[in-house]
Coordinates of C-alpha atoms in Angstrom, one line a residue:
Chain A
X1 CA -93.6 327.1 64.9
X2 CA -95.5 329.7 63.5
X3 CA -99.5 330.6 64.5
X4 CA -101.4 332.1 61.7
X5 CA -104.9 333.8 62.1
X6 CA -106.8 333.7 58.9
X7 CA -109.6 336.0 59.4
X8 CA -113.5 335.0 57.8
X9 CA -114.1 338.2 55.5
X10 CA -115.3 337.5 52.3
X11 CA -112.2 339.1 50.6
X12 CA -109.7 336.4 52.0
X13 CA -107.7 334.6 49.8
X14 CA -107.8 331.0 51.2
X15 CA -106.2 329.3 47.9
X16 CA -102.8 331.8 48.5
X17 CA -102.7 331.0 51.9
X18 CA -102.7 327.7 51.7
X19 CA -100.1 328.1 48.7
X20 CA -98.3 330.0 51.0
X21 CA -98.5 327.4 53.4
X22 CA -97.2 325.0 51.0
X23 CA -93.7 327.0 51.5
X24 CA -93.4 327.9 54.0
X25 CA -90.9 324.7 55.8
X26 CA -91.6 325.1 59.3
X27 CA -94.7 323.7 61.2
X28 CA -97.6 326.0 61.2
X29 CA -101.3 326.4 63.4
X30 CA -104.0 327.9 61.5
X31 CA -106.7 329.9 63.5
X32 CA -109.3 330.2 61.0
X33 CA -112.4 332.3 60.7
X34 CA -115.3 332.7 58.7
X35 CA -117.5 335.7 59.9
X36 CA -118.4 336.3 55.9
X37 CA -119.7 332.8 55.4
X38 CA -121.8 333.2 58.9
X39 CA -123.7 336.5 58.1
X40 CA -124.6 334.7 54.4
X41 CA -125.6 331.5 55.6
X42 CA -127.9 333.2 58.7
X43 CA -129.4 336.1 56.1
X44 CA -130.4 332.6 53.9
X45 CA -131.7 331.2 56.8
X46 CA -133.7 333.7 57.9
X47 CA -132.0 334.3 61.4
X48 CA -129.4 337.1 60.7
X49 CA -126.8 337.5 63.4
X50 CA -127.7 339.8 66.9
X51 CA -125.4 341.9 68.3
X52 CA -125.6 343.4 71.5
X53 CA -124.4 346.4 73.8
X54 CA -123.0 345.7 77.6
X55 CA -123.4 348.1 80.0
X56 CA -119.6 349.6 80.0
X57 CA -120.4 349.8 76.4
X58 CA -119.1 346.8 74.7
X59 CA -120.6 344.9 71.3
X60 CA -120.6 341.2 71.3
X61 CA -122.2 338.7 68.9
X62 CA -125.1 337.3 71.0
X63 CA -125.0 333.5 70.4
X64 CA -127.9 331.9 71.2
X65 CA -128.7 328.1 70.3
X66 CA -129.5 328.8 66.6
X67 CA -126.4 331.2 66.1
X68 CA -124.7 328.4 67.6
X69 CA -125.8 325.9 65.4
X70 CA -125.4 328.4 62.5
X71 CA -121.5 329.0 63.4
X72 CA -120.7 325.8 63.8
X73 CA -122.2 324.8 59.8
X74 CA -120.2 328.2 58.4
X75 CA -117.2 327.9 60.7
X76 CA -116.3 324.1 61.5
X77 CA -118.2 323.4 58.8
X78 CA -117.9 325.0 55.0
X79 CA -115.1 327.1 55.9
X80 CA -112.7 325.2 57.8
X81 CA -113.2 321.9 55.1
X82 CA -113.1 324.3 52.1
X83 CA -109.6 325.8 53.6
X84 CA -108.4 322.0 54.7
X85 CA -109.1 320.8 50.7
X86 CA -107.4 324.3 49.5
X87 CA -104.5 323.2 52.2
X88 CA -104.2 319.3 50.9
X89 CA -104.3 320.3 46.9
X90 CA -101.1 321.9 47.7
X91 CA -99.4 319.1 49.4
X92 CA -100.3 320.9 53.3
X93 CA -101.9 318.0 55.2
X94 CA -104.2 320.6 57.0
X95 CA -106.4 318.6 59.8
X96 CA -109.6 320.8 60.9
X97 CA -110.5 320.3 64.1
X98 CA -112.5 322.7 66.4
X99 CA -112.1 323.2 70.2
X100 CA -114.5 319.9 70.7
X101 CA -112.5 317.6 69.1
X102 CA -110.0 315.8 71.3
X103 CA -110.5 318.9 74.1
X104 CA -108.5 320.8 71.9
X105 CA -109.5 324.3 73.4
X106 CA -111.6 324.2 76.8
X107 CA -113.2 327.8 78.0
X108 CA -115.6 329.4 80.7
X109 CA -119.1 330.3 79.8
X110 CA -119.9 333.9 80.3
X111 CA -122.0 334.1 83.1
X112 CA -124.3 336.3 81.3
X113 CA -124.0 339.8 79.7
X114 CA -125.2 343.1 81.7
X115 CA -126.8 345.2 79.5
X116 CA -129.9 348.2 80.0
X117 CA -132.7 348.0 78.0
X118 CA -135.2 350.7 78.0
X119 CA -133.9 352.1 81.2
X120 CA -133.9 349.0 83.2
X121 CA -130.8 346.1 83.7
X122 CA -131.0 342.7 82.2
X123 CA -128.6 340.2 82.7
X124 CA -128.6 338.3 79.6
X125 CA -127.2 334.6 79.0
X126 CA -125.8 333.4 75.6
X127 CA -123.6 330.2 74.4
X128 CA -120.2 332.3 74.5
X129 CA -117.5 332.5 77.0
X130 CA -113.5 332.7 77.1
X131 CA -110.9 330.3 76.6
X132 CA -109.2 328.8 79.5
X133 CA -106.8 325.8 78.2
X134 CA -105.1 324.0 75.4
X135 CA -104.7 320.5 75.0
X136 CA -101.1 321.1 73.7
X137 CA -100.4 317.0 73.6
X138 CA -103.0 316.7 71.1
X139 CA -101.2 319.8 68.9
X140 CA -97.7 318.2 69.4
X141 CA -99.2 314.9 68.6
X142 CA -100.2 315.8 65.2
X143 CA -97.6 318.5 64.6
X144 CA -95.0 316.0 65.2
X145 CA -96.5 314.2 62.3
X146 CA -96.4 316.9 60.2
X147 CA -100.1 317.5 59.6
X148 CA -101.0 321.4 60.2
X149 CA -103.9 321.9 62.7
X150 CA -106.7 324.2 61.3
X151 CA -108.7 325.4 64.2
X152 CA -111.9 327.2 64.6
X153 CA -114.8 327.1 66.9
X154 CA -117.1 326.3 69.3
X155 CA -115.2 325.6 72.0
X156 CA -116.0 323.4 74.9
X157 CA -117.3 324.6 77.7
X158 CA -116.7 323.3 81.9
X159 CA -119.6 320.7 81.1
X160 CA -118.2 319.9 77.4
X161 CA -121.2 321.9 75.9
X162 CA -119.9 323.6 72.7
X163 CA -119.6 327.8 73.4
X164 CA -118.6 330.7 70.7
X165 CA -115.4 332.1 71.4
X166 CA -113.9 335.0 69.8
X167 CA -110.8 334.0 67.4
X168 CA -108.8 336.8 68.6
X169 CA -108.7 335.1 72.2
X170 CA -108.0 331.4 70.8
X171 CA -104.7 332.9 69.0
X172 CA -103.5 334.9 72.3
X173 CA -103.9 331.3 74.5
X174 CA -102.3 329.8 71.5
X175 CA -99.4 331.6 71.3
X176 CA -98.8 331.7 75.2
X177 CA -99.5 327.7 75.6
X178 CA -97.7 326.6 71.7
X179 CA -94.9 329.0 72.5
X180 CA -95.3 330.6 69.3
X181 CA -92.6 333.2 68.6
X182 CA -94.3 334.7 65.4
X183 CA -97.8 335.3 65.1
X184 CA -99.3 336.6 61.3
X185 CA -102.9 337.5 61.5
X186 CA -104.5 337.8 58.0
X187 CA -107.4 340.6 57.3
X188 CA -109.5 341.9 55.1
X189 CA -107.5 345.6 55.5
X190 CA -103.5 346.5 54.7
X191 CA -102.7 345.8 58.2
X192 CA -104.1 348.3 61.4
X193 CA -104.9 351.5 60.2
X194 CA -104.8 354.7 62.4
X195 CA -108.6 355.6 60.5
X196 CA -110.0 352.4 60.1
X197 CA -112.1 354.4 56.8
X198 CA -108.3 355.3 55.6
X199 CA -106.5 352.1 53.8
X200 CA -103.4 354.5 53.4
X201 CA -103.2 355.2 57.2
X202 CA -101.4 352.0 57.8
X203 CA -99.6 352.0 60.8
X204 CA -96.3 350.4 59.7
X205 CA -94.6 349.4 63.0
X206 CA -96.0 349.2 66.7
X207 CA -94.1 348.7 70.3
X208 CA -95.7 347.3 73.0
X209 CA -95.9 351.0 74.4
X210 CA -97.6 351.8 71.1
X211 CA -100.6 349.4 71.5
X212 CA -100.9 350.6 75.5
X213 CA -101.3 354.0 74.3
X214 CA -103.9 353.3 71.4
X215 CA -106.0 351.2 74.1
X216 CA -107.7 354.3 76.4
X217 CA -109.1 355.6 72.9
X218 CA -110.6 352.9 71.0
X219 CA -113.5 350.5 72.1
X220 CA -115.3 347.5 70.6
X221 CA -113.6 344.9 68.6
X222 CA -110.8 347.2 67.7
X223 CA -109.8 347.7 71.6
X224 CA -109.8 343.5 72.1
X225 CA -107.6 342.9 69.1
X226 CA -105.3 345.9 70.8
X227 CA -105.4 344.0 74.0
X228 CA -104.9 340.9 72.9
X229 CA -101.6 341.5 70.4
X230 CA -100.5 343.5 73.8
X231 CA -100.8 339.6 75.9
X232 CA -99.3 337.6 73.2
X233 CA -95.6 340.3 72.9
X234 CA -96.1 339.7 77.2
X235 CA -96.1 336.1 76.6
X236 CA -92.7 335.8 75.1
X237 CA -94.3 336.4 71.1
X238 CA -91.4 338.1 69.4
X239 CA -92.7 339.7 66.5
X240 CA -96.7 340.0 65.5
X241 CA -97.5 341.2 61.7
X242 CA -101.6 342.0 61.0
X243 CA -101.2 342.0 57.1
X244 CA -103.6 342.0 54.4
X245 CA -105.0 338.7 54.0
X246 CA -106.4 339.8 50.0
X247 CA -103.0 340.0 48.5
X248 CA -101.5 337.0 45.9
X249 CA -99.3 335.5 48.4
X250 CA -101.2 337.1 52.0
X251 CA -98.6 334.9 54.5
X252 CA -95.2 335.4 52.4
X253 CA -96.2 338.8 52.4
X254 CA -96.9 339.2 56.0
X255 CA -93.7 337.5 56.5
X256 CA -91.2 340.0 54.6
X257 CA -93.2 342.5 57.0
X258 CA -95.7 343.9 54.1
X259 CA -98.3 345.3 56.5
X260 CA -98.1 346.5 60.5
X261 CA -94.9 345.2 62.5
X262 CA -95.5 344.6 66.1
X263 CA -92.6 343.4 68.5
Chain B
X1 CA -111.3 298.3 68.0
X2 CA -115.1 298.3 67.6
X3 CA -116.2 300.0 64.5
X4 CA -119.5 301.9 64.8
X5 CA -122.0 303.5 62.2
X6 CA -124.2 305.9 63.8
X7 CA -126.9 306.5 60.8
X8 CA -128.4 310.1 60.2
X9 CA -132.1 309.3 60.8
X10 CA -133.8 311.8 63.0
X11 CA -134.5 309.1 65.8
X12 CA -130.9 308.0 66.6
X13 CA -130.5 308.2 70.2
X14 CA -127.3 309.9 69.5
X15 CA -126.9 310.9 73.5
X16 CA -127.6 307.4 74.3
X17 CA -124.9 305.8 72.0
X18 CA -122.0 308.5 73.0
X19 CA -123.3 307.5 77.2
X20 CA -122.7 303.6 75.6
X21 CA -119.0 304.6 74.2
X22 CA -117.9 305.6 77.5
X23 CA -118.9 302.4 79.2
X24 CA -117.2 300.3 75.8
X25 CA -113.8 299.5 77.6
X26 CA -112.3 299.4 74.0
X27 CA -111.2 301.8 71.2
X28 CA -113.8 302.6 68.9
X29 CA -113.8 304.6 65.2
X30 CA -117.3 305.6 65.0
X31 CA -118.8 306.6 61.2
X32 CA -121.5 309.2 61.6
X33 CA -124.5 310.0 59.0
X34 CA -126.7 313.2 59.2
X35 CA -129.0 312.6 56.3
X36 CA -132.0 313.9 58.5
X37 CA -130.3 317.2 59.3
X38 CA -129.0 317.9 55.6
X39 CA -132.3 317.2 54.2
X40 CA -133.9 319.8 56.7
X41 CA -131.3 322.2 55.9
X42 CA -131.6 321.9 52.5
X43 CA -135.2 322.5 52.7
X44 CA -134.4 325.5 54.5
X45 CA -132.2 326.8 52.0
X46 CA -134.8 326.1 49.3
X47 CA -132.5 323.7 47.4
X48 CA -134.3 319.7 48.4
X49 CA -131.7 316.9 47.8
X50 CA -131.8 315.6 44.2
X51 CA -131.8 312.1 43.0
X52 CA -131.2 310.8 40.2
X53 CA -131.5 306.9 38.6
X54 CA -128.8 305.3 36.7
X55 CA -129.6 303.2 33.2
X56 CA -128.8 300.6 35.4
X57 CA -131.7 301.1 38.0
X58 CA -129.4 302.4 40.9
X59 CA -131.1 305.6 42.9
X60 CA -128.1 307.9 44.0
X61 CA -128.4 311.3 45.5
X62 CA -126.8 314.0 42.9
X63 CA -124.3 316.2 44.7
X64 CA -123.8 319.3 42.6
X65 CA -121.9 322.1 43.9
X66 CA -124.8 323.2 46.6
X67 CA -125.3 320.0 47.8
X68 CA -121.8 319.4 48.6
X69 CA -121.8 322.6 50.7
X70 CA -125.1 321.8 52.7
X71 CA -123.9 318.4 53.6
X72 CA -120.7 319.5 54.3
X73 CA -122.4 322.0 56.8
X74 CA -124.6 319.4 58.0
X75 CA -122.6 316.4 58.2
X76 CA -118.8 318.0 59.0
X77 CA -120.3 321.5 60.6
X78 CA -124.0 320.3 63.0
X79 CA -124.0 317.0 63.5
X80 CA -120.6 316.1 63.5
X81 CA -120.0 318.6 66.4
X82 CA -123.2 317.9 67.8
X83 CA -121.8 314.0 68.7
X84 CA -118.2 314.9 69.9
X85 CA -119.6 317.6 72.5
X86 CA -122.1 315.0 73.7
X87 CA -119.3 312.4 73.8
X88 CA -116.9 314.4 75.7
X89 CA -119.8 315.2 78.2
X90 CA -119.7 311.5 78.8
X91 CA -115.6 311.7 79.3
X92 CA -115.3 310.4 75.5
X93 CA -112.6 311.9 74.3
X94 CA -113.9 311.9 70.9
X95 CA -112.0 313.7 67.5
X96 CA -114.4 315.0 64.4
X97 CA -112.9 314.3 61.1
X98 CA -113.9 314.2 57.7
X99 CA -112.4 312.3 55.0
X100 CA -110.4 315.5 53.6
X101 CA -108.9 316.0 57.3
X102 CA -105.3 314.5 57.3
X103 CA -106.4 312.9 53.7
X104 CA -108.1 310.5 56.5
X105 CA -110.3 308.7 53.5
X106 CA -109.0 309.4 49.8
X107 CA -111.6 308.4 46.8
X108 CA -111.9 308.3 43.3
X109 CA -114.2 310.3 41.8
X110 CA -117.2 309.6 39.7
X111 CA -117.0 309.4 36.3
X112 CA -120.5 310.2 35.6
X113 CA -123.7 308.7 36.3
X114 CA -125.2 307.5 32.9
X115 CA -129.2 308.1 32.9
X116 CA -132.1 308.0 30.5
X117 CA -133.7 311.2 29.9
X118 CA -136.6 311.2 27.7
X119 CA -135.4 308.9 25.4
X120 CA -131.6 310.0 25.2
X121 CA -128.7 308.8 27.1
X122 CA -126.6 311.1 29.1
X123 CA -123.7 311.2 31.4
X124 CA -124.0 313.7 34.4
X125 CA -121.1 314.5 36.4
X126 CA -121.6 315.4 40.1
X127 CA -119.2 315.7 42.9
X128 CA -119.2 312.6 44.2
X129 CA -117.2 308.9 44.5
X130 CA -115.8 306.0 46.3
X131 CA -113.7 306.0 49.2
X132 CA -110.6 303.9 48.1
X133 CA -107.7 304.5 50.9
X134 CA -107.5 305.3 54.4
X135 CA -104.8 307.2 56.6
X136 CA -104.3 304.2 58.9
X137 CA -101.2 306.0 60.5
X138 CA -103.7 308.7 61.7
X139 CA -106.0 306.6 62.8
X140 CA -103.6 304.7 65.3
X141 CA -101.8 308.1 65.9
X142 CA -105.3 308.8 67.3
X143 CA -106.7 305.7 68.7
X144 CA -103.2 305.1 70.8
X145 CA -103.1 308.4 72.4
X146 CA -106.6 307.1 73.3
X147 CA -109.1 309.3 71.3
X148 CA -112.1 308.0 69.7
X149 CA -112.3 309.7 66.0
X150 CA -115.6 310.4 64.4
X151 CA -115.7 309.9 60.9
X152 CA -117.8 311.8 58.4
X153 CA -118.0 312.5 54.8
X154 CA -116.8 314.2 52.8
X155 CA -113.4 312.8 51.3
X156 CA -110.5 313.7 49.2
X157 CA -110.8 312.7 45.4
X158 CA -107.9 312.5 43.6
X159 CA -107.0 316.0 43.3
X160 CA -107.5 317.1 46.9
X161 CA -110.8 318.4 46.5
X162 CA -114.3 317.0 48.5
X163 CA -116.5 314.8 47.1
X164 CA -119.4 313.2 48.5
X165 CA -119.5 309.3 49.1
X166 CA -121.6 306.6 50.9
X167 CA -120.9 306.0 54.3
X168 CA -121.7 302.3 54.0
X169 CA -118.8 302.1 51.6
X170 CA -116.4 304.0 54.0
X171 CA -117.8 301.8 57.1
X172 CA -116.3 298.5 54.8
X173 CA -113.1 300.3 53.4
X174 CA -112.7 301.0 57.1
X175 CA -113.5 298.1 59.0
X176 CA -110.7 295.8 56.1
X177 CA -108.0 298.5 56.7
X178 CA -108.4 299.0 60.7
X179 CA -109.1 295.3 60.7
X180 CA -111.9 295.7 62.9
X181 CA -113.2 292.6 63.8
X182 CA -116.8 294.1 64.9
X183 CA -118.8 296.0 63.5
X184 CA -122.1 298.0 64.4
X185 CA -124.6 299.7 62.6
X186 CA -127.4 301.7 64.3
X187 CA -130.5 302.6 62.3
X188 CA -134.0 303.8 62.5
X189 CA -135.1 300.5 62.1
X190 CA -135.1 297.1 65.1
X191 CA -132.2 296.0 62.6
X192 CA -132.9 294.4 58.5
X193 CA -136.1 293.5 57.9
X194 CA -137.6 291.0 55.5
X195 CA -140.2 293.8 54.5
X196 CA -139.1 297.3 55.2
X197 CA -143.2 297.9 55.9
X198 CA -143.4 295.3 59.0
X199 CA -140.9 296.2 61.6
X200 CA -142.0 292.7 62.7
X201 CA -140.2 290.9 60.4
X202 CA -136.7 291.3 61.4
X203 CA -134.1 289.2 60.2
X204 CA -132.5 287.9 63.6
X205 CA -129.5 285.9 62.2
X206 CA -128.1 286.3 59.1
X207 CA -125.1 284.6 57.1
X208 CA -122.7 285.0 54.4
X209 CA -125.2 282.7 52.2
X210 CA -128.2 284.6 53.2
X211 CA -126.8 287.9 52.2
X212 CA -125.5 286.6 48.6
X213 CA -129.2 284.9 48.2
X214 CA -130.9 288.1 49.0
X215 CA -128.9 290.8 46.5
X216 CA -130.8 289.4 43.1
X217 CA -134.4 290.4 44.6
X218 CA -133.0 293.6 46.1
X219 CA -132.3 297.1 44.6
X220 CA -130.8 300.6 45.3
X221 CA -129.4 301.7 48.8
X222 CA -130.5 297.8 50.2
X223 CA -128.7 296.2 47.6
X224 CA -125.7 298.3 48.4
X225 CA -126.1 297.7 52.1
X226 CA -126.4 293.8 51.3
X227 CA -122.9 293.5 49.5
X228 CA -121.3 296.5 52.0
X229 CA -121.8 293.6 54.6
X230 CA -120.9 290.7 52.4
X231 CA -117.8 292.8 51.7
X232 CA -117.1 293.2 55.6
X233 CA -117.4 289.5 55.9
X234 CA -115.1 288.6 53.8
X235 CA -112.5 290.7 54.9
X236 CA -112.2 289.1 57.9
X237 CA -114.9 290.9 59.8
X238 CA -116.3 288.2 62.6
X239 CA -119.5 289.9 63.2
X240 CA -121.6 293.2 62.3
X241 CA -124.7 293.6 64.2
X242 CA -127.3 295.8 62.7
X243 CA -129.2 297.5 65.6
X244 CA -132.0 299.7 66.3
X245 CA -130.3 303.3 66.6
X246 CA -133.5 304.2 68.9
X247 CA -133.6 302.4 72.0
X248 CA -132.4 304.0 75.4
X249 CA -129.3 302.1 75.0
X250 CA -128.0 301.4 70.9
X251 CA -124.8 300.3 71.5
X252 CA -125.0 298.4 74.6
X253 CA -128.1 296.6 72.9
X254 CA -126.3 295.6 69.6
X255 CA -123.5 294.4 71.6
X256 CA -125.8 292.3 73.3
X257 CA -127.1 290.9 69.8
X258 CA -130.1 292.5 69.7
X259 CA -131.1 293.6 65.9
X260 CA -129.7 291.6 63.3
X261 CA -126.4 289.7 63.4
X262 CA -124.4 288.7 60.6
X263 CA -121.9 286.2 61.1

């Protein structure tokens, strides 16, 4: 089984994914994002998205109810049905589902983010949190089927309210609870680049010792996805490839190891 | 199996009809609207929902390419979502799917809606159809591993890609191809009314007869409601209660025969 990440920039190309999908003859899970579709659909609304800054100096989507609600339309939504009609046009019986339906992913809600504002600490609370669990039945249930699970959140919190997540963290409890041996995550970018401002600093192949030495230096988003490829080779994942999810064929590509090489 | 349409009106009790599923004691397939919440969110967006009216006299909404993705974020993405967490809060293990998911519901699309236009006859082409098959394997893959799946437009057309369709006609295609041998229907209404005006004329007890002597007199969306239940009827359906989606208790109260039954 192989776990794919599609990630939600704009430049994506859903339709040779899915192609790519199509043949690929072995059982697949999508993660799928849709940051792009978000960011449009709150500008329209009026309600563009809030970031904010934790005391030890980390940025985080704040996600409060109407972020929630507006994730939920772009992500479960317009993107995940969009890429589940892209997937059954070419013969993949994609099923979106996010980590609501059937359980599928349960988390913890963050107890509330630490930040200082004008000198003094706030604790602030949003609908976020981590993953916890998988209901891997329900996977096996339909892989075993032969449809291909397209997942994306909310997630479900410990009272079974819905919660943002970030994808990264889905696809690392994915692979440990799935037993995926090859991950492909699919980005708007050649693959990780040493100077994110530098497409032709790709960073062709990483070792675990690699990603442990890149972590003390970077920060942010950058330093989670680091940390989380770093979980997934500890959980038995024997080869990771972050390739460019704009080219013709983004997952056959990714597969004959166009892009950065992680095991 | 109990099949259950949960209409999109603003008023449906929605928290009080996923409390009723978990004291059902039988599967369920539950077919959920969100009229209300598109029609806000297309407001928001600044592009209202369109009708038009065929040569024929039938009202229809007109899903171009816009509409599709507003109910598509309404009805798959925010209310959708909205009903499967509050059913899994209730220990509902409930499953959001539209009619692309697993080709659940394929449909033939719409060959154009013929209208009158200042004299001149033209044939407009929107995205939209009827529902014609249903993924019955899916649906018992589901209902036996005891999930309850929540059904929403939109469906497949005949070349994979979404179109729009009325939930009345995927509540009949549904209820002849699970075989489900009750039906409910919760609406903003005590049930059918002899004068949509005077919420005091509700038709308690209706049969077969009634609903064929009724159709002549009647036009748009109550017409196609009237034959949707003469349809359900004779396909074996042994009784659809149409209840008031409002009360504390929807469910619970149409099962007790409260609204309007049709036997």
């Amino acid at each position: 089984m192989i776990l794919v990440k599609v990630g939600g920039g704009a430049g994506v190309n859903l339709e040779g994914i899915a192609r790519d999908l199509a043949g690929l003859g072995e059982p697949a899970v999508v993660v799928q994002g849709a940051n792009a579709a978000r960011d449009v659909l709150a500008a329209r609304l009026g309600t563009p998205k809030r970031t904010v800054i934790s005391e030890s100096g980390v940025e985080s989507v704040f996600t409060d109810a109407d972020a929630l609600e507006i994730l939920t339309m772009a992500y479960a939504g317009l993107v995940n049905k969009r890429f589940v009609a892209l997937c059954q046009q070419r013969g993949v019986n994609a099923v979106g589902l996010t980590g609501l339906d059937g359980a599928l992913i349960r988390g913890r809600r963050n107890r509330g983010i630490r930040v200082a504002e004008n000198g003094r600490r706030r604790l602030l609370h949003d609908d976020s949190g981590k993953p916890v669990s998988v209901n891997v039945e329900l996977f096996r249930l339909l892989l075993g089927a032969g449809y291909t699970p397209v997942v994306t959140v909310p997630i479900l919190d410990e009272e079974g309210r819905a919660i943002n997540t970030e994808n990264d963290e889905v696809l690392a409890l994915l692979q440990r609870d799935l037993g995926a041996d090859v991950v492909v995550q699919l980005i708007e970018a050649p693959g990780l680049l040493g100077d994110p401002a530098k497409p032709e600093s790709l960073l062709g192949a990483l070792g675990r010792g690699d990603l442990e030495a890149m972590e003390p230096a970077s920060s942010g988003r950058f330093r989670r996805k680091l940390m989380g490829l770093r979980k997934m080779l500890d959980s038995g994942c024997r080869r990771i490839v972050v390739g460019d999810g704009r080219l013709p064929n983004p997952l056959r590509s990714a597969l004959s190891l166009e892009g950065t090489v992680i095991e």
